[in-house]
XYZ file of C-alpha atoms in Angstrom:
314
model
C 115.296 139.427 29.276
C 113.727 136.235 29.848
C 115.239 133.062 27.488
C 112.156 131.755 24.942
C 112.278 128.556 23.135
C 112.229 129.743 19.206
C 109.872 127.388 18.067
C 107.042 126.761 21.134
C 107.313 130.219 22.135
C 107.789 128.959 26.013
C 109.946 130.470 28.982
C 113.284 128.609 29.807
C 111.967 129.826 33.394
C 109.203 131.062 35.481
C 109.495 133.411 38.653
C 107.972 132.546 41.089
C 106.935 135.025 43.339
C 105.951 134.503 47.457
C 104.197 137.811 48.739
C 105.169 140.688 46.323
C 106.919 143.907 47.943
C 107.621 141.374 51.073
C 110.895 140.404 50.253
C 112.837 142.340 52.874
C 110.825 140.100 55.159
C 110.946 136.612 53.724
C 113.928 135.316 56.171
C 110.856 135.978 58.812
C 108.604 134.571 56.616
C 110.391 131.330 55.689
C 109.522 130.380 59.928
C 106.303 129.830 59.493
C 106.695 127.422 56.279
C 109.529 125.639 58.552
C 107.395 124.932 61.371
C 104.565 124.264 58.972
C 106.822 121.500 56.776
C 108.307 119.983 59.655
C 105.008 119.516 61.812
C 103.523 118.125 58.439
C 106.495 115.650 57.932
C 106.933 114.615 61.469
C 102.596 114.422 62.357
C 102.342 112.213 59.001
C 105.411 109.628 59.737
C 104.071 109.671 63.133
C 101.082 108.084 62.052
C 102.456 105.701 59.730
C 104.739 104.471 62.318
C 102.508 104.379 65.076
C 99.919 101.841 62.530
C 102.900 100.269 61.395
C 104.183 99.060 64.316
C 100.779 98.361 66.074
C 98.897 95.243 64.517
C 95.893 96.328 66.177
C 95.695 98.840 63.892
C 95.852 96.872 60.786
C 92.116 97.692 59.896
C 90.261 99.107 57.329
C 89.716 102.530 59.272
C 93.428 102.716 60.077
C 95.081 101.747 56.523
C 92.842 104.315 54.373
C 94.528 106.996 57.222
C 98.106 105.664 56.249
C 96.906 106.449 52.604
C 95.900 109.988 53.845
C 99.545 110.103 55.243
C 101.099 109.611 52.509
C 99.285 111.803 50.173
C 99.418 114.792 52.450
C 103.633 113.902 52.781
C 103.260 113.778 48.538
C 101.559 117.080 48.524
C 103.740 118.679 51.460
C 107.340 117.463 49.555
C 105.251 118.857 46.224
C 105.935 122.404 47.193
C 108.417 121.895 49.754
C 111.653 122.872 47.112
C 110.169 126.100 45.192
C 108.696 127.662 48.651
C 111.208 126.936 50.862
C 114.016 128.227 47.960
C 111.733 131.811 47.348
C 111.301 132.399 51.096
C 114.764 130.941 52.723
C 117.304 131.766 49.601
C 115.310 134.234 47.134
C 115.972 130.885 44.523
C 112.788 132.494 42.461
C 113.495 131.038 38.858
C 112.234 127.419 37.991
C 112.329 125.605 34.526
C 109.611 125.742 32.734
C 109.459 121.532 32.410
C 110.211 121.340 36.253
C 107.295 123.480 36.655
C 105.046 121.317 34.462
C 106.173 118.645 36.339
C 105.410 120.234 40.012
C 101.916 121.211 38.804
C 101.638 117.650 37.646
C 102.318 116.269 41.322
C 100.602 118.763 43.057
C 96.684 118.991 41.289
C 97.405 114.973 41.537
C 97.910 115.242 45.223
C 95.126 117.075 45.876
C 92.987 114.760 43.631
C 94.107 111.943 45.301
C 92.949 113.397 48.784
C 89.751 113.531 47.521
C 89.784 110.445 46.383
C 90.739 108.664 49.830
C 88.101 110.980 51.736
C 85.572 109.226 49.664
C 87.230 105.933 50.351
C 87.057 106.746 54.258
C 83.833 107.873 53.812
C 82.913 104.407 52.393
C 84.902 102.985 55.348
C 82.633 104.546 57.962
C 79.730 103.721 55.968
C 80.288 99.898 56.108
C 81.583 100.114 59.167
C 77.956 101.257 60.546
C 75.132 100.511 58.253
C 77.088 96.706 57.673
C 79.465 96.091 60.708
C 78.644 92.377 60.645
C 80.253 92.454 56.981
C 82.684 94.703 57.866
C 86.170 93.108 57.319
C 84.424 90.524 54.750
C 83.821 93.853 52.682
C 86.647 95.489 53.107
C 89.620 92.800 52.717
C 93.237 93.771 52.526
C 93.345 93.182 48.268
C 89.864 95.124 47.768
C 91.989 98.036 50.129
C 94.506 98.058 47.659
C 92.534 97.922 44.471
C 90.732 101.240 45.850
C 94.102 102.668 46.826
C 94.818 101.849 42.868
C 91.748 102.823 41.915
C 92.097 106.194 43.254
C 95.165 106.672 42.091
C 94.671 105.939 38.623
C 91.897 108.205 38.670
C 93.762 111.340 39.760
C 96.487 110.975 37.541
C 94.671 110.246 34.655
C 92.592 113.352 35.199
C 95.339 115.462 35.785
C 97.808 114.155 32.993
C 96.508 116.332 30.163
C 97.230 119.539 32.409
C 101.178 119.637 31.292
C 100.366 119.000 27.549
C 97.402 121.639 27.353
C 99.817 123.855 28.568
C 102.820 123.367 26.794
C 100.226 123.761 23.660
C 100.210 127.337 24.345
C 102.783 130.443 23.886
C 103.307 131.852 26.822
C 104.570 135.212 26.288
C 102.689 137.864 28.335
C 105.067 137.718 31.374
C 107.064 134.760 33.134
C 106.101 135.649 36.941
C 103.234 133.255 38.481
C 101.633 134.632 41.794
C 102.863 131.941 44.137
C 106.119 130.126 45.191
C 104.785 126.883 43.346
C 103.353 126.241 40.091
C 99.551 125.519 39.132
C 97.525 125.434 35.964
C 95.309 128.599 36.035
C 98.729 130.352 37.012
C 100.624 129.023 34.145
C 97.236 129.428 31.857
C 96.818 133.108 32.538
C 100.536 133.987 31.102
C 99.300 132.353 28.054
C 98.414 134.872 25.073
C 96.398 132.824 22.967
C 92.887 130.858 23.441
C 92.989 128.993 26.571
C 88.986 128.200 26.113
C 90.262 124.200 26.078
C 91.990 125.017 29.028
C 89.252 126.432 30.814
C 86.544 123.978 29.893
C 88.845 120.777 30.740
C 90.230 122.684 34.085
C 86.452 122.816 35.187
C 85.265 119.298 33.753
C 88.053 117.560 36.066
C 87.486 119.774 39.370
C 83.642 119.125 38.703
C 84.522 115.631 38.312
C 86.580 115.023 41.328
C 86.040 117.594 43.746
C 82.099 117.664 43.027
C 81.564 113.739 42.467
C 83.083 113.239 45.910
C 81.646 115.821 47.859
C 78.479 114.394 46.623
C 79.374 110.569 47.552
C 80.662 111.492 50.933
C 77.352 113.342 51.413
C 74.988 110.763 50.037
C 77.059 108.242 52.826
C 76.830 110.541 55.429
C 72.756 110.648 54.650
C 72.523 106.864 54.878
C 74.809 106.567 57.864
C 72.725 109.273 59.682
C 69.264 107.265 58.552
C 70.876 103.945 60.198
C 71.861 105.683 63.622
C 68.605 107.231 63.941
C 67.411 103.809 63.971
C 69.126 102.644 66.605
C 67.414 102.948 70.031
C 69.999 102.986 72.448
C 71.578 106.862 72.722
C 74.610 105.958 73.967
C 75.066 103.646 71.048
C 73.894 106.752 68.993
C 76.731 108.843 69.890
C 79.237 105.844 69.839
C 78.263 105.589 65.886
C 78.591 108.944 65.333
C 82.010 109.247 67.332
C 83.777 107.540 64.629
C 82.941 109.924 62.122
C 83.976 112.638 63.807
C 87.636 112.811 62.704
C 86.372 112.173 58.875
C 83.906 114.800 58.898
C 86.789 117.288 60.773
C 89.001 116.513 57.693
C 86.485 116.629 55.091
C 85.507 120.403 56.106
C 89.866 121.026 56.547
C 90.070 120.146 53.018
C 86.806 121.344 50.945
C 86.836 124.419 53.054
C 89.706 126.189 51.732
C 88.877 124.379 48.162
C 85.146 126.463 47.920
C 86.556 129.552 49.577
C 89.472 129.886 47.164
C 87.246 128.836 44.173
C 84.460 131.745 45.483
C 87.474 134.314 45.763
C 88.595 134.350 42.464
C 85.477 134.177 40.624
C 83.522 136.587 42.806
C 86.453 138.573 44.543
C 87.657 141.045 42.582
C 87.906 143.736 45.501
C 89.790 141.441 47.921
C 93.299 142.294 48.536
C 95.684 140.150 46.236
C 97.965 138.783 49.695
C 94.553 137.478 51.207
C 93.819 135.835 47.839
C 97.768 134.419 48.198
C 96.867 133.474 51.726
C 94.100 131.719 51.259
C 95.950 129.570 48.402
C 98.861 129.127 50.918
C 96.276 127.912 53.291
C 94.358 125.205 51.043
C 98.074 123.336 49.967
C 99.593 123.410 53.869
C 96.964 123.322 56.556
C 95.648 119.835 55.649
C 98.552 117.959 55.868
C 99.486 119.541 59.524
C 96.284 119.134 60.940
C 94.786 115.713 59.402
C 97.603 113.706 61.998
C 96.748 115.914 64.705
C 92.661 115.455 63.989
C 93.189 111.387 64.122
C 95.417 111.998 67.081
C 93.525 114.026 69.066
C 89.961 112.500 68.287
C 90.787 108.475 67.683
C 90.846 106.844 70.974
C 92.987 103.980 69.141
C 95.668 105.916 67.795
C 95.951 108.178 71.300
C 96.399 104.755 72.827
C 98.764 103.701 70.127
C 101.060 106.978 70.476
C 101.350 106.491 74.440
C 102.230 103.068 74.473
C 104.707 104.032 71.576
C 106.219 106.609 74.126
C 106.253 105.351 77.076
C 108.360 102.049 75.532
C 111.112 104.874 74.524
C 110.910 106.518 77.963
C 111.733 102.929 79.610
């Protein structure tokens, strides 16, 4: 029997749950999460070494993708404890405050990626519709004040989430359908009105995820206007070179975002472990493959990670 709090009618636990009638299999599993977590953790620290070390990389382009670093290490050491204990150790049960608390970090996470995707987007957008005001726009103090800014936002947003939940009994079942804890998990277990759930839950995805898809569109519109304008086609192509890497990890992160959000409203007939997939996929595929999209497409930061090498080598 699962342990309820007398007088908030709330579970001294959840289960999580990893891929349901899997469990003979989760040892094999568990590899892919490994190699997943450690590529994450070692492609993110890469960066921020690689910009810390190299003052030719203290620039506006370069410290909004430290920011991105860190986030995507934030949202990677988010689930790291809950998926790692389900899949490595069958550790399933979590506290229903801890859970509240890891919902808290990760929606805030992925809110704050958002965020600094707008920020970059801004970045690129000065960088080539203003480059002659370039660094005198974006000083090191009005960095950190959108850092701040974007911060602030997220977690503001997302701080009602634990209290909207903890407003409700929860008492249909305690097992969520993944190895971390979200709010439309926790909501559904609910068995009372959850309509101020659902209306906030959409007013702060709207919010974020739609207010900066929009703003990194609109920039992309007047950043394609100004290279139009520019005569020389080799320029053309140089301008548009340094977006590609932001435009690579805008699609890596909205992707995932629409196709999960267009599963579970329209389908109903897809198999519940592609559904699970697909939510595994928007929480760890970003923060592997953002380092190894700057890496592999920013001439600087290849530069940056040879040099870096080839002092260890000697």
């Amino acid at each position: 029997m699962v342990g309820f709090n007398s007088t908030s009618f709330h579970p001294a636990t959840f289960q999580l749950a990893g891929f349901p009638g899997q469990e003979a299999a989760y040892h094999w599993i568990a590899v892919p999460f490994l190699v997943l977590y450690v590529t994450a953790m070692a492609g993110n620290c890469l960066v921020l070494c690689i910009v810390w070390a190299d003052r030719r990389l203290h620039q506006p382009m370069y410290l909004f993708l430290c920011m991105l670093a860190v986030n995507d290490l934030g949202l990677s050491l988010s689930t790291l404890p809950t998926v790692l204990g389900t899949f490595c150790f069958h550790f399933t049960d979590i506290a229903f405050h801890a859970c509240l608390a890891q919902m808290f970090f990760i929606h805030s996470f992925s809110f704050m990626e958002s965020g600094i995707l707008v920020a970059m987007a801004f970045d690129r957008l000065v960088a080539i519709c203003n480059p002659l005001r370039y660094v005198a726009i974006l000083t090191n103090p009005r960095i950190v004040g959108i850092g701040l800014a974007v911060l602030i936002k997220s977690t503001s947003m997302i701080f009602p989430f634990p209290f909207l939940i903890k407003r409700l009994p929860i008492c249909k079942s305690n097992v969520l359908s993944h190895a971390y804890c979200l709010h439309s998990d926790m909501m559904r277990l609910a068995c009372a009105d959850t309509t101020v759930n659902n209306i906030y839950g959409l007013f702060a995805t709207l919010f974020t995820y739609g207010l900066d898809s929009m703003f990194i569109i609109l920039s992309y519109i007047k950043i394609l206007k100004t290279v139009l304008s520019i005569a020389s086609h080799e320029q053309r192509l140089t301008a548009l070179n340094t977006c590609i890497s932001h435009i690579c990890a805008v699609l890596l992160f909205y992707v995932p975002i629409v196709a999960v959000a267009v599963m579970h409203r329209f389908g109903k007939n897809v198999p519940h472990v592609v559904q699970i997939l697909m939510s595994y996929v928007y929480l760890f595929v970003t923060p592997v493959l953002n380092p190894v999209i700057y890496s592999v497409k920013t001439k600087e930061i290849r530069k940056a990670i040879f040099r870096l090498f080839s002092r260890e080598v000697m």
